[in-house]
Coordinates of C-alpha atoms and ligand atoms in Angstrom, one line a residue:
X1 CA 14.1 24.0 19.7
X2 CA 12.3 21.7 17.3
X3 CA 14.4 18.2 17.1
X4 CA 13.8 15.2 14.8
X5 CA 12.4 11.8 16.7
X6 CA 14.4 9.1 17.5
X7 CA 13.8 5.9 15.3
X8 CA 12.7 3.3 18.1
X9 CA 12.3 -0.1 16.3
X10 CA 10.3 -1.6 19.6
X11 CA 7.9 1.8 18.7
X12 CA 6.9 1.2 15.2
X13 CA 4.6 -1.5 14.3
X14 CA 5.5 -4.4 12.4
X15 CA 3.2 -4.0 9.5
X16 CA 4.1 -0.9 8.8
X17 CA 7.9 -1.6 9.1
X18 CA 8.3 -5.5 7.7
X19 CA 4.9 -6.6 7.0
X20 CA 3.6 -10.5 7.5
X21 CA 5.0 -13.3 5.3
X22 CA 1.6 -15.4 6.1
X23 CA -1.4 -16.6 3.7
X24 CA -4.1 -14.7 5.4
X25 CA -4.9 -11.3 5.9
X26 CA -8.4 -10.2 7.6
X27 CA -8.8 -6.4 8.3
X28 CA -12.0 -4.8 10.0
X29 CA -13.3 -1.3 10.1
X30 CA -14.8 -0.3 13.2
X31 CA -17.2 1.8 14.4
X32 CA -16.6 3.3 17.9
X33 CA -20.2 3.4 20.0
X34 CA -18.9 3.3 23.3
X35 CA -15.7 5.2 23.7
X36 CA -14.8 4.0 27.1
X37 CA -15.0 0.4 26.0
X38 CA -13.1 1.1 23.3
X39 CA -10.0 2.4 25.3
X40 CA -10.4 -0.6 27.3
X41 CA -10.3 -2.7 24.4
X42 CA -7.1 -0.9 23.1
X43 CA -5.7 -1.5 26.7
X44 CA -6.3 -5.4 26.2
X45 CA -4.5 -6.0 23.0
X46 CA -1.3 -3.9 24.8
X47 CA -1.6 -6.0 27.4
X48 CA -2.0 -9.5 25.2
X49 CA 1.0 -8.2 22.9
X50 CA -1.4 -8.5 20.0
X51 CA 0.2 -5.2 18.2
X52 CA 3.7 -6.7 17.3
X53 CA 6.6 -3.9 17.2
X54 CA 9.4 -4.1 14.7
X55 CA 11.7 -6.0 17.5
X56 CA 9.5 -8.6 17.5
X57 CA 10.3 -12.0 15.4
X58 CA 8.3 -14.3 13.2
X59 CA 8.9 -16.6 16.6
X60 CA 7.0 -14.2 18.4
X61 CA 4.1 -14.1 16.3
X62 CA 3.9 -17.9 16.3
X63 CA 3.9 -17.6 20.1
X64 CA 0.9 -15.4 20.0
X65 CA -0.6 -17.9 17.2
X66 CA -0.4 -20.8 19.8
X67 CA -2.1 -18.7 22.3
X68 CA -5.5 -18.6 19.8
X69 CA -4.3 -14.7 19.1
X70 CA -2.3 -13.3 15.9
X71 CA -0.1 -10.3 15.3
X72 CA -2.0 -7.1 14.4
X73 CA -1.9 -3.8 13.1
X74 CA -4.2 -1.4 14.3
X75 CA -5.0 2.1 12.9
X76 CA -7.3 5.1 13.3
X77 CA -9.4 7.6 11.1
X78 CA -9.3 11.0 12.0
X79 CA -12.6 10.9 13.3
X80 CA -11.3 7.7 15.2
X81 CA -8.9 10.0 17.2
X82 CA -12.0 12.6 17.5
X83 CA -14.3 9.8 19.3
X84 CA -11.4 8.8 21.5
X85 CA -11.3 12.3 22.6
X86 CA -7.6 13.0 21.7
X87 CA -7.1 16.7 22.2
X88 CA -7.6 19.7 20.0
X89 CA -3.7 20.7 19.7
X90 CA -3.1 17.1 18.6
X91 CA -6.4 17.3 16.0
X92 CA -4.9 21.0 14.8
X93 CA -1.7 19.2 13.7
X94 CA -3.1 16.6 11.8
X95 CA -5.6 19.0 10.1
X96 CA -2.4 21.8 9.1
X97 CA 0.2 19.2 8.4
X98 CA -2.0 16.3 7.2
X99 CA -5.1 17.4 5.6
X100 CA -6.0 14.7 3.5
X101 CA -6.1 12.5 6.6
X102 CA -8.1 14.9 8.4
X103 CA -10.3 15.1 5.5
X104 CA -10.1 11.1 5.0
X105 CA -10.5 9.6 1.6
X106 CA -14.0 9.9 1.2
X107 CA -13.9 13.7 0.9
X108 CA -11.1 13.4 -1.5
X109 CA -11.6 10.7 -3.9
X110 CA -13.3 12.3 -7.1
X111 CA -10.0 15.1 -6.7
X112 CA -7.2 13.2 -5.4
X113 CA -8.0 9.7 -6.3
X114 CA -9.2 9.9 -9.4
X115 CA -12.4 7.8 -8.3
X116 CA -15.1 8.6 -10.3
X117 CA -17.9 6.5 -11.9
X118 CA -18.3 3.3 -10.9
X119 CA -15.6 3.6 -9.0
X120 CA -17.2 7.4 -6.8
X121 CA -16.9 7.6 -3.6
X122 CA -20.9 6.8 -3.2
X123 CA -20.6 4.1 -4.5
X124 CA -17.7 2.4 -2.4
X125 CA -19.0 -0.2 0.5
X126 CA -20.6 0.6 3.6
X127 CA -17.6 0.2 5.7
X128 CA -15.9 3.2 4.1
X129 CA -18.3 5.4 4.9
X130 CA -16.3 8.5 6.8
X131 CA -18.7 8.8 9.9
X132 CA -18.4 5.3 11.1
X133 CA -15.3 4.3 9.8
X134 CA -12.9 4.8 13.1
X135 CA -10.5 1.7 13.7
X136 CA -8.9 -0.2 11.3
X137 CA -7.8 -4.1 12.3
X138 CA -5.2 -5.9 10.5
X139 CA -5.4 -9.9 11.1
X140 CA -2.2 -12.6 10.2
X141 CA -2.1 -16.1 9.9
X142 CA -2.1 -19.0 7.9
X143 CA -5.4 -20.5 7.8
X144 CA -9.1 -18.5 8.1
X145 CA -9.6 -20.9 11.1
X146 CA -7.3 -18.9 13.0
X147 CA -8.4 -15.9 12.0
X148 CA -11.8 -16.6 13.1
X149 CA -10.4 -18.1 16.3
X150 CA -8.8 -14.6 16.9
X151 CA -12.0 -12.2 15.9
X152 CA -14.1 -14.4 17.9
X153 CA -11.6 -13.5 20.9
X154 CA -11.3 -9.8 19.8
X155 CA -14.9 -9.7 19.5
X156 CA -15.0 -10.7 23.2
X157 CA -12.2 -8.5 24.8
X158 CA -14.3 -5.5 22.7
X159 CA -17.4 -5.8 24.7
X160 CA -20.6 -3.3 23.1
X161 CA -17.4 -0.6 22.1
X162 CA -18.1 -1.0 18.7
X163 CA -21.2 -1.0 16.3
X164 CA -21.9 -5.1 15.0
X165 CA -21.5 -4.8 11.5
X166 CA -17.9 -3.9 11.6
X167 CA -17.2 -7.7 12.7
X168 CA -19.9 -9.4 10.2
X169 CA -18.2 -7.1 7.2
X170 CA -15.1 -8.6 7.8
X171 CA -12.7 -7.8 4.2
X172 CA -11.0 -11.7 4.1
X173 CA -7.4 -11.3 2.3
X174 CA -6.0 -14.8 1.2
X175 CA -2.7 -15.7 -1.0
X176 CA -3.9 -17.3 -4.4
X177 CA -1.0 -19.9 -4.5
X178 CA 1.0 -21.0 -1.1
X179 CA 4.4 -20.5 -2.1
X180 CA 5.7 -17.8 -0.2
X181 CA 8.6 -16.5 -2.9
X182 CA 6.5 -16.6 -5.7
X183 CA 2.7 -15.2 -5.3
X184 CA 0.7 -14.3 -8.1
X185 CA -2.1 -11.4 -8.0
X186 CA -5.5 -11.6 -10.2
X187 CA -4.4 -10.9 -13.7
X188 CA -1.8 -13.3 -13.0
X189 CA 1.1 -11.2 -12.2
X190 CA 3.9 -12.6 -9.8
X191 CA 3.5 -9.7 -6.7
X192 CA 5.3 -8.7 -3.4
X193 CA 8.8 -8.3 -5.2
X194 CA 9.4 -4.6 -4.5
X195 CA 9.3 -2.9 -1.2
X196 CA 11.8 0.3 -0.3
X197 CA 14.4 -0.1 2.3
X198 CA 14.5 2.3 5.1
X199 CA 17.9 3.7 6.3
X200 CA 18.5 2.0 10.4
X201 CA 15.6 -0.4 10.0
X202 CA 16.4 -2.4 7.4
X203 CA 20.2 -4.2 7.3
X204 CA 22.3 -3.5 4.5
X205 CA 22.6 -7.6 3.7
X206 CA 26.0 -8.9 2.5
X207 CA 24.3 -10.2 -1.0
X208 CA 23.8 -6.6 -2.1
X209 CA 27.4 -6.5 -2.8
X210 CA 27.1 -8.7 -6.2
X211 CA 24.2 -6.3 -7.5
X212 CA 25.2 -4.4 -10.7
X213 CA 23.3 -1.3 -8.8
X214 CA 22.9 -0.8 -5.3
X215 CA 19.9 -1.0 -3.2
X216 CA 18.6 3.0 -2.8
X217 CA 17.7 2.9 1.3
X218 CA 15.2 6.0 1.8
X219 CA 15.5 8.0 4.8
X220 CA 12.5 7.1 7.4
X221 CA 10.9 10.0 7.3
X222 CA 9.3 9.0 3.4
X223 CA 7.3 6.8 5.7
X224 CA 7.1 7.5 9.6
X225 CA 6.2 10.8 11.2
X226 CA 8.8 13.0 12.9
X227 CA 11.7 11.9 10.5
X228 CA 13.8 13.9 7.8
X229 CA 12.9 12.8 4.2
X230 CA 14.7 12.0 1.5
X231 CA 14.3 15.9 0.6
X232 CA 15.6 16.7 3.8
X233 CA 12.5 18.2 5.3
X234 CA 10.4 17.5 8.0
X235 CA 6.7 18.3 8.5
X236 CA 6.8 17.0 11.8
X237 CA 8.8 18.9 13.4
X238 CA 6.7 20.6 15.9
X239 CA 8.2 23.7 17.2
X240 CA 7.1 25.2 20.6
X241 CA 4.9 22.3 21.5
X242 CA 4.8 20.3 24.4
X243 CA 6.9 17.5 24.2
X244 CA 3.7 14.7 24.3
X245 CA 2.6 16.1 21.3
X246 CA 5.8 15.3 19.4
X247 CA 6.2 11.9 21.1
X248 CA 2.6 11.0 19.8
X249 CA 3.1 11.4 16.2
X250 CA 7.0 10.2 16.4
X251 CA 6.8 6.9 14.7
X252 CA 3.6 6.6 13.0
X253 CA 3.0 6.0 9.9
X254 CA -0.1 6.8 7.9
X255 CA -1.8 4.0 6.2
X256 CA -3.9 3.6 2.5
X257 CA -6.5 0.9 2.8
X258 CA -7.7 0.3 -1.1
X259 CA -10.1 -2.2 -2.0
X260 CA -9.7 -2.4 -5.8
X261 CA -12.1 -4.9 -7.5
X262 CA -10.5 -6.8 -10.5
X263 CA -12.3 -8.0 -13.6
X264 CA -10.2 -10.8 -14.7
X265 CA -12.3 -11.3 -17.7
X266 CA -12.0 -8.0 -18.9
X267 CA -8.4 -8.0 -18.5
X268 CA -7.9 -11.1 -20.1
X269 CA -10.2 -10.1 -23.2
X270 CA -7.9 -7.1 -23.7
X271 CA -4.8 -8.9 -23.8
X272 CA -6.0 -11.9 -26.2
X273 CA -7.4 -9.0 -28.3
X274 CA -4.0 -7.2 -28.4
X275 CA -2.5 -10.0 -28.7
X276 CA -3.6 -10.9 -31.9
X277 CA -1.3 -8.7 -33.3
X278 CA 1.7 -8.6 -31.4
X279 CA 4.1 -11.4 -30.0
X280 CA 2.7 -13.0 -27.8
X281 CA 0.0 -12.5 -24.7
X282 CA 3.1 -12.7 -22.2
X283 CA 4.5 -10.0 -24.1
X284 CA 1.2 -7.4 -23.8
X285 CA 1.0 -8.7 -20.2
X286 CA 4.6 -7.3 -19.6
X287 CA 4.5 -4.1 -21.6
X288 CA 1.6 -3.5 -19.4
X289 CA 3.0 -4.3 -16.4
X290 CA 7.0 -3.7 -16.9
X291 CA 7.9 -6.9 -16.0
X292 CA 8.0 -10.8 -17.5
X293 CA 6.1 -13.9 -15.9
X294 CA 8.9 -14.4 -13.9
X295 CA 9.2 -11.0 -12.7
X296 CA 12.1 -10.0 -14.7
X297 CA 12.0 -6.3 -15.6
X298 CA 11.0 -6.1 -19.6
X299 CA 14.7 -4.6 -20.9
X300 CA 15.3 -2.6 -24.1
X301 CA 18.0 -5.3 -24.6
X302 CA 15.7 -7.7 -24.8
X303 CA 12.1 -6.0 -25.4
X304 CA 10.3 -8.6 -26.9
X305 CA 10.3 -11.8 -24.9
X306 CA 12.3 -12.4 -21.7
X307 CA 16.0 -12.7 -21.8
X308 CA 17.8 -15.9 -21.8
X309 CA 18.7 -16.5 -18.5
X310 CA 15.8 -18.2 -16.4
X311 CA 17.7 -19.1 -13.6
X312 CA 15.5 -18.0 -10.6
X313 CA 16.6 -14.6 -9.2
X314 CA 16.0 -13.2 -5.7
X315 CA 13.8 -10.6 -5.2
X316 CA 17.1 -8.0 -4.8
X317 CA 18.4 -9.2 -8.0
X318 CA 14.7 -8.9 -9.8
X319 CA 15.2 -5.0 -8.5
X320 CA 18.6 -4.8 -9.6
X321 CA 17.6 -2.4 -12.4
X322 CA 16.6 1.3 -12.9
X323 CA 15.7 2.6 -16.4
X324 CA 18.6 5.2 -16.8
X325 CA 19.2 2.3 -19.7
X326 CA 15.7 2.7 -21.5
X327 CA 15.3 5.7 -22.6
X328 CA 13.0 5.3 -25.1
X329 CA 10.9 2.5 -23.4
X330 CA 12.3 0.6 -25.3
X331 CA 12.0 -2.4 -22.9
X332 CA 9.2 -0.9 -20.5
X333 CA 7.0 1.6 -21.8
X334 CA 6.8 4.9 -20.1
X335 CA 3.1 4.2 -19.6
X336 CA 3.7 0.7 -18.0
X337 CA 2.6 0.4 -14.1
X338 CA 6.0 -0.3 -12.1
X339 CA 7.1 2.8 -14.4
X340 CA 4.9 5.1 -13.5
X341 CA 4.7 4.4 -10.0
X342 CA 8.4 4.3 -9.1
X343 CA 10.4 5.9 -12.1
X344 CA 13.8 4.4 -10.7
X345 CA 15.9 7.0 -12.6
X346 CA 14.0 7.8 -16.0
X347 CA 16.4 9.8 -17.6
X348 CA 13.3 11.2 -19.3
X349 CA 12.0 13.9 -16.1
X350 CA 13.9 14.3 -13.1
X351 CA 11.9 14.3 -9.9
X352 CA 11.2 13.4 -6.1
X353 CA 10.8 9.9 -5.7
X354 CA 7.9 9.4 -3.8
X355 CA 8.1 5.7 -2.2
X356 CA 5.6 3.5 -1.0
X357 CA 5.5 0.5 1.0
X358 CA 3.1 -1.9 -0.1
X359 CA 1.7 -5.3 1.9
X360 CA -1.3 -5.5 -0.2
X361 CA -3.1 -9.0 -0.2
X362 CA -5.5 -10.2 -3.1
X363 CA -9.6 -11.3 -1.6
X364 CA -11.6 -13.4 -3.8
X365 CA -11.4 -17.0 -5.5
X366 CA -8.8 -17.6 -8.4
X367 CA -9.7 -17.4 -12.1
X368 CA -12.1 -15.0 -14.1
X369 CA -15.6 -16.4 -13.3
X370 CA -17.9 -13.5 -13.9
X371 CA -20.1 -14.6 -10.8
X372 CA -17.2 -13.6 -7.9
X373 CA -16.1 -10.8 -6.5
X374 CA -12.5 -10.7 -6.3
X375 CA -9.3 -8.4 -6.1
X376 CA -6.7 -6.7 -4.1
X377 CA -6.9 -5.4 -0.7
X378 CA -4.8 -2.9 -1.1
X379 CA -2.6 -1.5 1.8
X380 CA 0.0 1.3 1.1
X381 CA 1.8 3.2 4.1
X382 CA 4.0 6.6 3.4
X383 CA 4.2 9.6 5.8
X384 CA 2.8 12.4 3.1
X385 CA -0.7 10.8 1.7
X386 CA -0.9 13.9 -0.4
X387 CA 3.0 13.8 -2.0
X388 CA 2.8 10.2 -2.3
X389 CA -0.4 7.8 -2.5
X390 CA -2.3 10.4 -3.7
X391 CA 0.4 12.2 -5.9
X392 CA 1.2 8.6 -7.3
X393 CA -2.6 8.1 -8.2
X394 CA -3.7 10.8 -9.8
X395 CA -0.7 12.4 -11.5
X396 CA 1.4 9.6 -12.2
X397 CA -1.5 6.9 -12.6
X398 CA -4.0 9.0 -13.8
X399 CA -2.7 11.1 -16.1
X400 CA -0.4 10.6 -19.5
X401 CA 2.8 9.2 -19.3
X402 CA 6.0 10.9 -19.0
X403 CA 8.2 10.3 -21.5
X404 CA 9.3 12.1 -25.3
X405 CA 8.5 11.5 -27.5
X406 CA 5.6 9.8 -25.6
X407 CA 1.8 10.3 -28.1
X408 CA 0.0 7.8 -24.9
X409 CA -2.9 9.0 -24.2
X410 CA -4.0 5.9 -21.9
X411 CA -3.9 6.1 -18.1
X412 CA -1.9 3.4 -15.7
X413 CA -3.1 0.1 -17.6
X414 CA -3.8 -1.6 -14.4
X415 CA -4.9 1.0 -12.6
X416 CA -5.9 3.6 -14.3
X417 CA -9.6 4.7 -14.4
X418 CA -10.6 3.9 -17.9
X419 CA -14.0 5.7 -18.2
X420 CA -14.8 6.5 -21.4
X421 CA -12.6 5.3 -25.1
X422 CA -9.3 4.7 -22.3
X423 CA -7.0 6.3 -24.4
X424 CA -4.1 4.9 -26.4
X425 CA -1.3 3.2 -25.0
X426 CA 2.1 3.1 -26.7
X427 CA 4.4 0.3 -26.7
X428 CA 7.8 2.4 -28.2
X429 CA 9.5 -0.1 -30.9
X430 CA 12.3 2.2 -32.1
X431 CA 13.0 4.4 -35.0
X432 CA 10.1 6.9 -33.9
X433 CA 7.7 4.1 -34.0
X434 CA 5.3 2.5 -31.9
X435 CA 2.7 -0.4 -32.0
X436 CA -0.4 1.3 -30.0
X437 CA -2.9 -0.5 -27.7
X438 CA -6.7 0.8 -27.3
X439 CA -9.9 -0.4 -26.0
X440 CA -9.5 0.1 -22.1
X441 CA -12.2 -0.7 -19.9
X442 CA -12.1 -0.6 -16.2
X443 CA -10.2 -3.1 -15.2
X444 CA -9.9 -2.1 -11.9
X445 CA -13.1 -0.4 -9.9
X446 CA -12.4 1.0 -6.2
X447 CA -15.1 0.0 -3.3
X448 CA -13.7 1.7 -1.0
X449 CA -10.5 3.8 0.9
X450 CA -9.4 4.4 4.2
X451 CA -7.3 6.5 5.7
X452 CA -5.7 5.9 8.8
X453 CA -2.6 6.7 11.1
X454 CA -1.1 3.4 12.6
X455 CA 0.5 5.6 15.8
X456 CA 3.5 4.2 17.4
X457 CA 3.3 1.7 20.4
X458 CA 3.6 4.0 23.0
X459 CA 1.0 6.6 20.6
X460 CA -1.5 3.7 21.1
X461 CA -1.2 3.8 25.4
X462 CA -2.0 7.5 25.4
X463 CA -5.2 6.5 23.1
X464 CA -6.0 3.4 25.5
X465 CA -5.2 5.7 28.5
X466 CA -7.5 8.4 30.2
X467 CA -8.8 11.4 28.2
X468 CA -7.0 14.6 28.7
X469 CA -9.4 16.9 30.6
Ligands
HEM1 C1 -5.6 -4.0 -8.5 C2 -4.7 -3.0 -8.5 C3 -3.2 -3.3 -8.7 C4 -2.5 -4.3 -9.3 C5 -3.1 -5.5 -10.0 C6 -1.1 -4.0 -9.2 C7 -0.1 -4.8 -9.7 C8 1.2 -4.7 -9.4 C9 2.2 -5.6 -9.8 C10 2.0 -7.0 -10.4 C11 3.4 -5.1 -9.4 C12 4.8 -5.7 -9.6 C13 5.2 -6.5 -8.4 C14 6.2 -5.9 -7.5 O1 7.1 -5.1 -7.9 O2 6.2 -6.2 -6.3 C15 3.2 -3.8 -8.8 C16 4.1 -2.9 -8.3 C17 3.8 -1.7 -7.8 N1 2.6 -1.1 -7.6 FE1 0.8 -1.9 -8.1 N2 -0.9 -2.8 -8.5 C18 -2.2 -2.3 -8.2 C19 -2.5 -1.2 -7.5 C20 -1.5 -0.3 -7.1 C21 -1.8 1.0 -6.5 C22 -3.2 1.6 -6.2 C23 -0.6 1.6 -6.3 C24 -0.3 2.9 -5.7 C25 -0.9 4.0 -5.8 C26 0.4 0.7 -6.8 C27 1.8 1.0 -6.6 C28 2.8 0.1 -7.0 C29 4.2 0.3 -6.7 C30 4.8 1.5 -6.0 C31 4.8 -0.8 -7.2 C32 6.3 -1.1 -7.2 C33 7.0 -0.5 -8.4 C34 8.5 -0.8 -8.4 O3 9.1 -0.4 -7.4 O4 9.0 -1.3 -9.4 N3 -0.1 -0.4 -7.3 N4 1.8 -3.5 -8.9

């Protein structure tokens, strides 16, 4: 009789369930060249605690800072699991239930990710190529001299398991501004606002109560294998297998890994240009986006600069809207990126909500020098990559806008692939009318996407263990 998992906090890895609140991120794709050394490797970070569980505090990964280590996330491609010989009834469920991971991101981006151009798949860095891409390492700290403290141990404990290049191509993740409550991205947005909650991981906190709407919690299996959904439904579910099997994929999570190139200048040109005839720049920054400078949503009752209040609001109350209230688009257009990727009850089509969780980090130096290379390292986790990253990307991101009467043309703003004129983006003004924005370019290029499953603690022992024979 098939039965759900159990949700085991100590199981699931912290970045997957909370995410780390430090400056730095570096994250490393492997390439496995000697399996055996690699198990052995995966047995050392168990055995350091490097792979923090859910249980484990902010204290705990301080402890592991003092000891020259930091908290980790680890993940694998499918052909990861192939060269640690996992079995074939494990690789059969993954490729049934989970093709695009079995097929990995490479195979799917001109399709599903709506990577084309210069952003094709061929084009995307060497690390992303889908033969040698097999472990994925996510780094936290505070400083880059930590994080180089750690990969130099790493890089020790690993021995000749993996190929050189994946430690020299390191991808180096750092906040642009230090204050934790209030980082901006490239482009100049204020980020990390929005996360979803996940029913019996995350506490319904006492503030909540003075919301005008309360917090939606999603059931956990929108993001970690073996659960019900919000829907109800379970891909997971394994009938007739062996019990290992279902303990293996019970509490992982898969994992998006998105390097998305950003040209500030660009981005900046396009508003100044639009903004010549409208407002304000803030206000074509936040009809792009959704939301103000100060992260306030952009509200039909106050659609063309930002209400009066500018007391500063907590990240719940900054969420404390849905746009059952906007219509029209009045405030945020129906084209506008927080919009399009999580409606929040758009009267205008009724359908699945398909949640993310995002602990994305920007690499590259401030500003909008054309000689640097900078951006977002994107990292998204959900439990369907093709009903949710994918389905966000390319239908919702890629394609027009809901919304009628909606004329856009014009993909996400942000994130949309802009090949080509880029469409036309309306900002609704009432009365049928609308002031309409053109001359996209590609703000945004992709060089590269991963995807991995980041198993469960006791998931990564059977990969660290034996092979089955
Ligand atoms: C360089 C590329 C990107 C930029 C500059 C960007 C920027 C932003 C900003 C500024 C926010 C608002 C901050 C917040 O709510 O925490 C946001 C929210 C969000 N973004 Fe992106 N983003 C990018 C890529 C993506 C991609 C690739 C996806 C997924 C396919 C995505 C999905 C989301 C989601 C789900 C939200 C939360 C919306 C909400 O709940 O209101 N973003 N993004």
């Amino acid at each position: 009789m098939p039965h759900t998992a159990r949700l085991e906090k100590a199981h699931i890895q912290n970045i997957v369930a909370n995410g780390y609140d430090f400056h730095c991120s570096r994250y490393l794709v492997l390439s496995i060249t000697q399996a055996d050394a690699a198990r052995q490797f995966l047995r050392a970070l168990l055995d350091g605690g490097w792979v923090v569980s859910a249980t484990a505090s902010r204290a705990a990964a301080e402890r592991l800072k003092a000891q020259q280590r930091c908290p980790m996330g680890i993940g694998f491609t499918f052909q990861g699991l192939q060269q640690l010989q996992l079995p074939t009834v494990y690789l059969r469920a993954f490729q049934d239930r989970a093709p695009a991971f079995a097929q990995g991101a490479y195979q799917r981006a001109a399709h599903r990710l709506s990577d084309t151009g210069p952003s094709a798949a061929e084009q995307w860095d060497t690390s992303f190529r889908p033969n040698t891409a097999h472990i994925f390492l996510t780094l936290h700290a505070d400083t880059q001299a930590e994080l180089d403290q750690a990969q130099a141990t790493l890089q020790q404990l690993a021995g000749p398991a993996f190929a050189p290049e994946g430690w020299t191509a390191a991808f180096q993740g750092g906040h642009l501004n230090r204050e934790r409550k209030k980082r901006r991205i490239h482009f100049g947005y204020l980020d990390g606002l929005t996360n979803p909650l996940i029913n019996g991981l995350h506490p319904h906190a006492a503030h909540y109560a003075d919301l005008k709407l309360q917090p939606q919690f999603h059931a956990p299996g929108e993001f970690l294998l073996g659960h019900d959904n919000d829907e109800g439904y379970n891909r997971w579910l394994l009938s007739g297998e062996d019990e290992p099997v279902r303990q293996f994929f019970a509490n992982g999570s898969f994992s998006v890994f998105r390097k998305m190139a950003q040209d500030t200048a660009a981005f900046e040109s396009f508003v100044d240009k639009a903004a010549s005839d409208a407002p304000s720049a803030d206000y074509v920054r936040a009809k792009l986006l959704g939301r103000w400078h100060d992260g306030r949503v952009v509200d039909a009752a106050s659609p063309n600069q930002p209400g009066p209040d500018h007391s500063p609001q907590s990240n719940a109350e900054l969420n404390d809207f849905d746009f059952s209230t906007d219509k029209q688009g009045l405030g945020c257009p129906f084209g506008a990126h927080i919009r399009r990727m999580n409606p929040r009850a758009d009267p205008v089509v009724p359908f699945r909500r398909r949640p993310l969780l995002r602990r994305g980090i920007p690499y590259g130096p401030a500003g909008d020098g054309a000689d640097s290379d900078r951006g977002l390292l994107g990292l998204f986790f959900c439990a369907s990559l093709e009903d949710q990253f994918e389905h966000l990307v390319s239908e919702w991101g890629n394609k027009n806008p809901f919304g009628v009467p909606n004329h856009s043309t014009a993909k996400d703003p942000l994130i949309g692939n802009h090949e080509g004129s880029g469409g036309q983006y309306d900002i609704p003004l009432g009365g049928g009318a609308n002031k309409p924005l053109s001359g996209f370019t590609p703000f945004v290029t992709t060089r590269g996407t991963l995807y991995t499953l980041f198993p469960s603690l006791p998931a990564l022992r059977v990969l660290a263990g034996p092979p089955a024979v």
